[in-house]
Amino acid sequence: MKKLVSTLAIASALSLAGMAFAADDPVKIALVHGLSGSTFEAFSKQSHTGFKLGLEYATDGTMKINGRDIEIIEKDTQFKPDVARAVLAEAYGDDDVLIAV
């Protein structure tokens, strides 16, 4: 069930993108979370590992969707709301990600 939900979420994000991307472009996903600046950074590292494992599970270990590679771009919020907003805007603007988590 979890595999179905994660696959549907990624597939719906791709369908929203339409044909704006070339077939060779990777699917860029921004992982926005705190990596430094707090005692909770250990949980962020676990979240990152869990996210990657979930993608590997959903793609049967290929890390590809419809033949396109998945690229994870990590963004550090430093556990500050203003920094989180800035890196999220950077992810959608400069890094041209399809979806942010």
CSV table of N, CA, C and O in Angstrom, one decimal:
chain,number,residue,atom,x,y,z
A,1,MET,N,0.8,-1.2,0.0
A,1,MET,CA,0.0,0.0,0.0
A,1,MET,C,0.9,1.3,0.0
A,1,MET,O,0.6,2.2,-0.7
A,2,LYS,N,1.9,1.2,0.8
A,2,LYS,CA,2.8,2.4,0.9
A,2,LYS,C,3.5,2.6,-0.5
A,2,LYS,O,3.7,3.7,-0.9
A,3,LYS,N,3.9,1.5,-1.1
A,3,LYS,CA,4.6,1.6,-2.4
A,3,LYS,C,3.6,2.2,-3.4
A,3,LYS,O,4.0,3.1,-4.2
A,4,LEU,N,2.4,1.8,-3.4
A,4,LEU,CA,1.4,2.4,-4.3
A,4,LEU,C,1.2,3.9,-4.1
A,4,LEU,O,1.2,4.7,-5.0
A,5,VAL,N,1.1,4.3,-2.8
A,5,VAL,CA,0.9,5.7,-2.5
A,5,VAL,C,2.1,6.5,-3.0
A,5,VAL,O,1.9,7.6,-3.6
A,6,SER,N,3.3,6.1,-2.7
A,6,SER,CA,4.5,6.8,-3.1
A,6,SER,C,4.7,6.9,-4.6
A,6,SER,O,5.0,7.9,-5.1
A,7,THR,N,4.4,5.8,-5.2
A,7,THR,CA,4.4,5.7,-6.7
A,7,THR,C,3.4,6.7,-7.3
A,7,THR,O,3.7,7.4,-8.3
A,8,LEU,N,2.2,6.7,-6.8
A,8,LEU,CA,1.1,7.6,-7.3
A,8,LEU,C,1.5,9.0,-7.0
A,8,LEU,O,1.2,9.9,-7.9
A,9,ALA,N,2.1,9.3,-5.9
A,9,ALA,CA,2.5,10.7,-5.6
A,9,ALA,C,3.5,11.2,-6.6
A,9,ALA,O,3.4,12.3,-7.1
A,10,ILE,N,4.5,10.4,-6.9
A,10,ILE,CA,5.6,10.8,-7.8
A,10,ILE,C,5.0,10.8,-9.2
A,10,ILE,O,5.3,11.8,-10.0
A,11,ALA,N,4.1,9.9,-9.6
A,11,ALA,CA,3.5,9.9,-10.9
A,11,ALA,C,2.6,11.1,-11.1
A,11,ALA,O,2.6,11.7,-12.2
A,12,SER,N,1.9,11.5,-10.1
A,12,SER,CA,1.1,12.7,-10.2
A,12,SER,C,1.9,13.9,-10.4
A,12,SER,O,1.5,14.9,-11.1
A,13,ALA,N,3.0,14.0,-9.7
A,13,ALA,CA,3.9,15.2,-9.8
A,13,ALA,C,4.5,15.2,-11.2
A,13,ALA,O,4.6,16.3,-11.8
A,14,LEU,N,4.8,14.1,-11.8
A,14,LEU,CA,5.3,14.1,-13.2
A,14,LEU,C,4.2,14.5,-14.2
A,14,LEU,O,4.5,15.2,-15.1
A,15,SER,N,3.0,14.0,-13.9
A,15,SER,CA,1.9,14.4,-14.9
A,15,SER,C,1.6,15.9,-14.8
A,15,SER,O,1.2,16.5,-15.8
A,16,LEU,N,1.8,16.5,-13.6
A,16,LEU,CA,1.6,17.9,-13.5
A,16,LEU,C,2.7,18.7,-14.3
A,16,LEU,O,2.4,19.8,-14.8
A,17,ALA,N,3.8,18.1,-14.4
A,17,ALA,CA,4.9,18.7,-15.1
A,17,ALA,C,4.7,18.7,-16.6
A,17,ALA,O,5.2,19.6,-17.4
A,18,GLY,N,3.9,17.8,-17.1
A,18,GLY,CA,3.6,17.7,-18.5
A,18,GLY,C,4.8,17.3,-19.3
A,18,GLY,O,5.7,16.6,-18.9
A,19,MET,N,4.9,17.8,-20.5
A,19,MET,CA,6.0,17.5,-21.4
A,19,MET,C,7.0,18.6,-21.4
A,19,MET,O,7.8,18.8,-22.3
A,20,ALA,N,7.1,19.4,-20.3
A,20,ALA,CA,8.0,20.5,-20.2
A,20,ALA,C,9.4,20.1,-20.1
A,20,ALA,O,10.4,20.8,-20.4
A,21,PHE,N,9.6,18.8,-19.7
A,21,PHE,CA,11.0,18.3,-19.5
A,21,PHE,C,11.3,17.4,-20.6
A,21,PHE,O,10.5,16.6,-21.1
A,22,ALA,N,12.6,17.4,-21.0
A,22,ALA,CA,13.1,16.4,-22.0
A,22,ALA,C,13.2,15.0,-21.3
A,22,ALA,O,13.2,14.9,-20.1
A,23,ALA,N,13.1,14.0,-22.1
A,23,ALA,CA,13.2,12.6,-21.6
A,23,ALA,C,14.5,12.3,-20.9
A,23,ALA,O,14.5,11.4,-20.0
A,24,ASP,N,15.5,13.0,-21.2
A,24,ASP,CA,16.8,12.7,-20.5
A,24,ASP,C,17.0,13.5,-19.2
A,24,ASP,O,17.9,13.2,-18.5
A,25,ASP,N,16.2,14.5,-19.0
A,25,ASP,CA,16.4,15.3,-17.8
A,25,ASP,C,16.0,14.5,-16.5
A,25,ASP,O,15.0,13.7,-16.6
A,26,PRO,N,16.7,14.6,-15.5
A,26,PRO,CA,16.4,13.8,-14.3
A,26,PRO,C,15.2,14.5,-13.6
A,26,PRO,O,14.9,15.7,-13.7
A,27,VAL,N,14.5,13.7,-12.8
A,27,VAL,CA,13.4,14.2,-12.0
A,27,VAL,C,14.1,14.7,-10.7
A,27,VAL,O,14.7,14.0,-9.9
A,28,LYS,N,14.0,16.0,-10.5
A,28,LYS,CA,14.6,16.7,-9.4
A,28,LYS,C,13.6,16.8,-8.2
A,28,LYS,O,12.6,17.4,-8.4
A,29,ILE,N,14.0,16.3,-7.0
A,29,ILE,CA,13.2,16.4,-5.8
A,29,ILE,C,14.1,17.0,-4.8
A,29,ILE,O,15.2,16.6,-4.5
A,30,ALA,N,13.6,18.1,-4.2
A,30,ALA,CA,14.3,18.8,-3.1
A,30,ALA,C,13.8,18.2,-1.8
A,30,ALA,O,12.6,18.1,-1.5
A,31,LEU,N,14.8,17.8,-1.0
A,31,LEU,CA,14.5,17.3,0.4
A,31,LEU,C,15.0,18.5,1.3
A,31,LEU,O,16.1,18.7,1.5
A,32,VAL,N,14.0,19.2,1.8
A,32,VAL,CA,14.2,20.4,2.7
A,32,VAL,C,14.0,20.0,4.1
A,32,VAL,O,12.9,19.7,4.6
A,33,HIS,N,15.1,20.0,4.9
A,33,HIS,CA,15.1,19.7,6.3
A,33,HIS,C,16.3,20.2,7.0
A,33,HIS,O,17.3,20.7,6.3
A,34,GLY,N,16.3,20.3,8.3
A,34,GLY,CA,17.4,20.8,9.1
A,34,GLY,C,18.5,19.8,9.2
A,34,GLY,O,18.3,18.7,9.6
A,35,LEU,N,19.7,20.2,8.8
A,35,LEU,CA,20.8,19.4,8.9
A,35,LEU,C,21.8,19.8,9.9
A,35,LEU,O,22.7,19.1,10.3
A,36,SER,N,21.7,21.1,10.3
A,36,SER,CA,22.7,21.7,11.3
A,36,SER,C,22.0,22.7,12.1
A,36,SER,O,20.9,23.2,11.8
A,37,GLY,N,22.6,22.9,13.3
A,37,GLY,CA,22.1,24.0,14.1
A,37,GLY,C,21.2,23.5,15.3
A,37,GLY,O,20.6,24.4,15.9
A,38,SER,N,21.0,22.2,15.4
A,38,SER,CA,20.1,21.8,16.5
A,38,SER,C,20.5,20.4,16.9
A,38,SER,O,21.2,19.7,16.2
A,39,THR,N,20.0,20.0,18.1
A,39,THR,CA,20.2,18.6,18.6
A,39,THR,C,19.4,17.6,17.8
A,39,THR,O,19.6,16.4,17.9
A,40,PHE,N,18.4,18.1,17.0
A,40,PHE,CA,17.5,17.2,16.2
A,40,PHE,C,18.1,16.8,14.9
A,40,PHE,O,17.4,16.2,14.1
A,41,GLU,N,19.3,17.2,14.6
A,41,GLU,CA,19.9,16.9,13.3
A,41,GLU,C,20.0,15.4,13.1
A,41,GLU,O,20.0,14.9,12.0
A,42,ALA,N,20.1,14.6,14.2
A,42,ALA,CA,20.2,13.2,14.0
A,42,ALA,C,18.9,12.6,13.4
A,42,ALA,O,18.9,11.7,12.6
A,43,PHE,N,17.8,13.2,13.8
A,43,PHE,CA,16.5,12.8,13.2
A,43,PHE,C,16.4,13.2,11.7
A,43,PHE,O,15.8,12.5,10.9
A,44,SER,N,17.0,14.3,11.4
A,44,SER,CA,17.0,14.7,10.0
A,44,SER,C,17.8,13.7,9.1
A,44,SER,O,17.4,13.4,8.0
A,45,LYS,N,18.9,13.3,9.7
A,45,LYS,CA,19.7,12.3,8.9
A,45,LYS,C,18.9,11.0,8.7
A,45,LYS,O,19.0,10.4,7.7
A,46,GLN,N,18.2,10.6,9.8
A,46,GLN,CA,17.3,9.4,9.6
A,46,GLN,C,16.2,9.6,8.6
A,46,GLN,O,15.9,8.7,7.9
A,47,SER,N,15.7,10.9,8.6
A,47,SER,CA,14.6,11.2,7.6
A,47,SER,C,15.2,11.1,6.2
A,47,SER,O,14.5,10.6,5.3
A,48,HIS,N,16.4,11.6,6.0
A,48,HIS,CA,17.0,11.5,4.7
A,48,HIS,C,17.3,10.1,4.2
A,48,HIS,O,16.9,9.7,3.1
A,49,THR,N,17.8,9.3,5.2
A,49,THR,CA,18.0,7.8,4.9
A,49,THR,C,16.7,7.1,4.5
A,49,THR,O,16.6,6.4,3.6
A,50,GLY,N,15.6,7.4,5.3
A,50,GLY,CA,14.3,6.8,5.1
A,50,GLY,C,13.7,7.2,3.8
A,50,GLY,O,13.1,6.4,3.1
A,51,PHE,N,13.9,8.5,3.4
A,51,PHE,CA,13.4,9.0,2.2
A,51,PHE,C,14.0,8.3,1.0
A,51,PHE,O,13.4,7.9,0.1
A,52,LYS,N,15.4,8.2,1.0
A,52,LYS,CA,16.1,7.5,0.0
A,52,LYS,C,15.7,6.0,-0.1
A,52,LYS,O,15.5,5.5,-1.2
A,53,LEU,N,15.5,5.4,1.0
A,53,LEU,CA,15.1,4.0,1.0
A,53,LEU,C,13.7,3.8,0.5
A,53,LEU,O,13.4,2.9,-0.2
A,54,GLY,N,12.8,4.8,0.8
A,54,GLY,CA,11.4,4.8,0.3
A,54,GLY,C,11.4,4.9,-1.3
A,54,GLY,O,10.7,4.2,-1.9
A,55,LEU,N,12.3,5.8,-1.8
A,55,LEU,CA,12.3,5.9,-3.2
A,55,LEU,C,12.9,4.7,-3.9
A,55,LEU,O,12.4,4.3,-4.9
A,56,GLU,N,13.9,4.1,-3.3
A,56,GLU,CA,14.5,2.8,-3.8
A,56,GLU,C,13.4,1.7,-3.8
A,56,GLU,O,13.3,1.0,-4.8
A,57,TYR,N,12.6,1.7,-2.8
A,57,TYR,CA,11.6,0.7,-2.7
A,57,TYR,C,10.5,0.9,-3.7
A,57,TYR,O,10.0,0.0,-4.4
A,58,ALA,N,10.1,2.2,-3.9
A,58,ALA,CA,9.0,2.5,-4.8
A,58,ALA,C,9.4,2.3,-6.3
A,58,ALA,O,8.6,2.0,-7.1
A,59,THR,N,10.7,2.4,-6.5
A,59,THR,CA,11.2,2.2,-7.9
A,59,THR,C,11.9,0.9,-8.1
A,59,THR,O,12.6,0.7,-9.1
A,60,ASP,N,11.7,0.0,-7.2
A,60,ASP,CA,12.3,-1.4,-7.3
A,60,ASP,C,13.8,-1.3,-7.4
A,60,ASP,O,14.5,-2.1,-8.1
A,61,GLY,N,14.5,-0.3,-6.8
A,61,GLY,CA,15.9,-0.2,-6.7
A,61,GLY,C,16.5,0.5,-7.9
A,61,GLY,O,17.7,0.6,-8.0
A,62,THR,N,15.7,0.9,-8.9
A,62,THR,CA,16.3,1.5,-10.1
A,62,THR,C,16.5,3.0,-9.9
A,62,THR,O,17.4,3.6,-10.6
A,63,MET,N,15.8,3.6,-9.0
A,63,MET,CA,15.9,5.1,-8.8
A,63,MET,C,15.5,5.8,-10.1
A,63,MET,O,16.1,6.9,-10.4
A,64,LYS,N,14.6,5.3,-10.9
A,64,LYS,CA,14.1,5.9,-12.1
A,64,LYS,C,12.6,5.8,-12.2
A,64,LYS,O,12.0,4.9,-11.6
A,65,ILE,N,12.1,6.9,-12.8
A,65,ILE,CA,10.6,6.9,-13.0
A,65,ILE,C,10.4,7.1,-14.5
A,65,ILE,O,10.9,8.1,-15.1
A,66,ASN,N,9.7,6.2,-15.2
A,66,ASN,CA,9.5,6.3,-16.6
A,66,ASN,C,10.8,6.5,-17.4
A,66,ASN,O,10.9,7.3,-18.3
A,67,GLY,N,11.9,5.8,-16.9
A,67,GLY,CA,13.2,5.9,-17.6
A,67,GLY,C,14.0,7.1,-17.2
A,67,GLY,O,15.1,7.3,-17.7
A,68,ARG,N,13.5,8.0,-16.4
A,68,ARG,CA,14.2,9.2,-16.0
A,68,ARG,C,14.8,9.0,-14.6
A,68,ARG,O,14.1,8.5,-13.7
A,69,ASP,N,16.1,9.4,-14.4
A,69,ASP,CA,16.7,9.3,-13.1
A,69,ASP,C,16.1,10.2,-12.1
A,69,ASP,O,15.6,11.3,-12.5
A,70,ILE,N,16.2,9.8,-10.8
A,70,ILE,CA,15.7,10.7,-9.8
A,70,ILE,C,16.9,11.3,-9.1
A,70,ILE,O,17.9,10.6,-8.7
A,71,GLU,N,16.9,12.6,-9.0
A,71,GLU,CA,18.0,13.4,-8.4
A,71,GLU,C,17.4,14.1,-7.1
A,71,GLU,O,16.5,14.8,-7.2
A,72,ILE,N,18.0,13.7,-6.0
A,72,ILE,CA,17.6,14.3,-4.7
A,72,ILE,C,18.6,15.5,-4.4
A,72,ILE,O,19.8,15.3,-4.4
A,73,ILE,N,18.0,16.6,-4.2
A,73,ILE,CA,18.8,17.8,-3.8
A,73,ILE,C,18.5,18.2,-2.4
A,73,ILE,O,17.3,18.5,-2.1
A,74,GLU,N,19.5,18.1,-1.5
A,74,GLU,CA,19.3,18.4,-0.1
A,74,GLU,C,19.4,19.9,0.2
A,74,GLU,O,20.3,20.5,-0.4
A,75,LYS,N,18.5,20.4,1.0
A,75,LYS,CA,18.5,21.8,1.4
A,75,LYS,C,18.5,21.8,2.9
A,75,LYS,O,17.6,21.2,3.5
A,76,ASP,N,19.4,22.6,3.5
A,76,ASP,CA,19.5,22.7,4.9
A,76,ASP,C,18.8,23.9,5.4
A,76,ASP,O,19.1,25.0,5.0
A,77,THR,N,17.8,23.7,6.3
A,77,THR,CA,17.0,24.8,6.8
A,77,THR,C,17.6,25.4,8.1
A,77,THR,O,17.2,26.4,8.5
A,78,GLN,N,18.6,24.7,8.7
A,78,GLN,CA,19.2,25.1,9.9
A,78,GLN,C,18.2,25.2,11.0
A,78,GLN,O,18.5,25.9,12.0
A,79,PHE,N,17.1,24.6,10.9
A,79,PHE,CA,16.0,24.7,11.8
A,79,PHE,C,15.5,26.1,12.1
A,79,PHE,O,15.0,26.4,13.1
A,80,LYS,N,15.6,26.9,11.0
A,80,LYS,CA,15.1,28.3,11.1
A,80,LYS,C,14.0,28.5,10.0
A,80,LYS,O,14.3,28.2,8.8
A,81,PRO,N,12.9,29.0,10.4
A,81,PRO,CA,11.8,29.2,9.4
A,81,PRO,C,12.1,30.1,8.3
A,81,PRO,O,11.8,29.9,7.1
A,82,ASP,N,12.9,31.2,8.5
A,82,ASP,CA,13.2,32.1,7.4
A,82,ASP,C,14.2,31.5,6.4
A,82,ASP,O,14.1,31.7,5.2
A,83,VAL,N,15.1,30.7,7.0
A,83,VAL,CA,16.0,30.0,6.1
A,83,VAL,C,15.3,28.9,5.3
A,83,VAL,O,15.6,28.8,4.1
A,84,ALA,N,14.4,28.3,5.9
A,84,ALA,CA,13.6,27.2,5.3
A,84,ALA,C,12.8,27.8,4.1
A,84,ALA,O,12.8,27.2,3.0
A,85,ARG,N,12.2,29.0,4.3
A,85,ARG,CA,11.5,29.6,3.2
A,85,ARG,C,12.4,30.0,2.0
A,85,ARG,O,12.1,29.9,0.9
A,86,ALA,N,13.6,30.5,2.4
A,86,ALA,CA,14.6,30.9,1.4
A,86,ALA,C,15.1,29.7,0.6
A,86,ALA,O,15.2,29.8,-0.7
A,87,VAL,N,15.4,28.6,1.2
A,87,VAL,CA,15.9,27.5,0.5
A,87,VAL,C,14.8,26.8,-0.3
A,87,VAL,O,15.1,26.2,-1.4
A,88,LEU,N,13.6,26.9,0.1
A,88,LEU,CA,12.5,26.3,-0.6
A,88,LEU,C,12.3,27.2,-1.9
A,88,LEU,O,12.1,26.6,-3.0
A,89,ALA,N,12.4,28.5,-1.8
A,89,ALA,CA,12.3,29.3,-3.0
A,89,ALA,C,13.4,29.1,-3.9
A,89,ALA,O,13.3,29.1,-5.2
A,90,GLU,N,14.6,28.9,-3.4
A,90,GLU,CA,15.8,28.5,-4.2
A,90,GLU,C,15.6,27.2,-4.9
A,90,GLU,O,16.0,27.1,-6.1
A,91,ALA,N,15.0,26.3,-4.2
A,91,ALA,CA,14.9,24.9,-4.8
A,91,ALA,C,13.9,25.0,-6.1
A,91,ALA,O,14.2,24.5,-7.1
A,92,TYR,N,12.8,25.7,-5.9
A,92,TYR,CA,11.9,25.9,-7.0
A,92,TYR,C,12.4,26.8,-8.1
A,92,TYR,O,12.2,26.6,-9.3
A,93,GLY,N,13.1,27.9,-7.7
A,93,GLY,CA,13.6,28.8,-8.6
A,93,GLY,C,14.9,28.5,-9.3
A,93,GLY,O,14.9,28.2,-10.6
A,94,ASP,N,16.0,28.3,-8.6
A,94,ASP,CA,17.3,28.1,-9.2
A,94,ASP,C,17.5,26.6,-9.5
A,94,ASP,O,18.1,26.4,-10.6
A,95,ASP,N,17.1,25.7,-8.7
A,95,ASP,CA,17.4,24.3,-8.9
A,95,ASP,C,16.3,23.7,-9.8
A,95,ASP,O,16.5,22.5,-10.3
A,96,ASP,N,15.2,24.3,-10.0
A,96,ASP,CA,14.2,23.8,-10.9
A,96,ASP,C,13.7,22.4,-10.6
A,96,ASP,O,13.6,21.5,-11.4
A,97,VAL,N,13.4,22.3,-9.3
A,97,VAL,CA,12.9,21.0,-8.8
A,97,VAL,C,11.4,20.8,-9.2
A,97,VAL,O,10.7,21.8,-9.4
A,98,LEU,N,11.0,19.6,-9.3
A,98,LEU,CA,9.6,19.2,-9.6
A,98,LEU,C,8.8,19.2,-8.4
A,98,LEU,O,7.6,19.7,-8.4
A,99,ILE,N,9.3,18.7,-7.3
A,99,ILE,CA,8.6,18.7,-6.0
A,99,ILE,C,9.5,18.8,-4.9
A,99,ILE,O,10.7,18.5,-5.0
A,100,ALA,N,9.0,19.4,-3.8
A,100,ALA,CA,9.9,19.5,-2.5
A,100,ALA,C,9.2,18.8,-1.4
A,100,ALA,O,8.0,18.8,-1.3
A,101,VAL,N,10.0,18.1,-0.6
A,101,VAL,CA,9.5,17.3,0.5
A,101,VAL,C,10.1,17.9,1.8
A,101,VAL,O,11.3,18.2,1.8
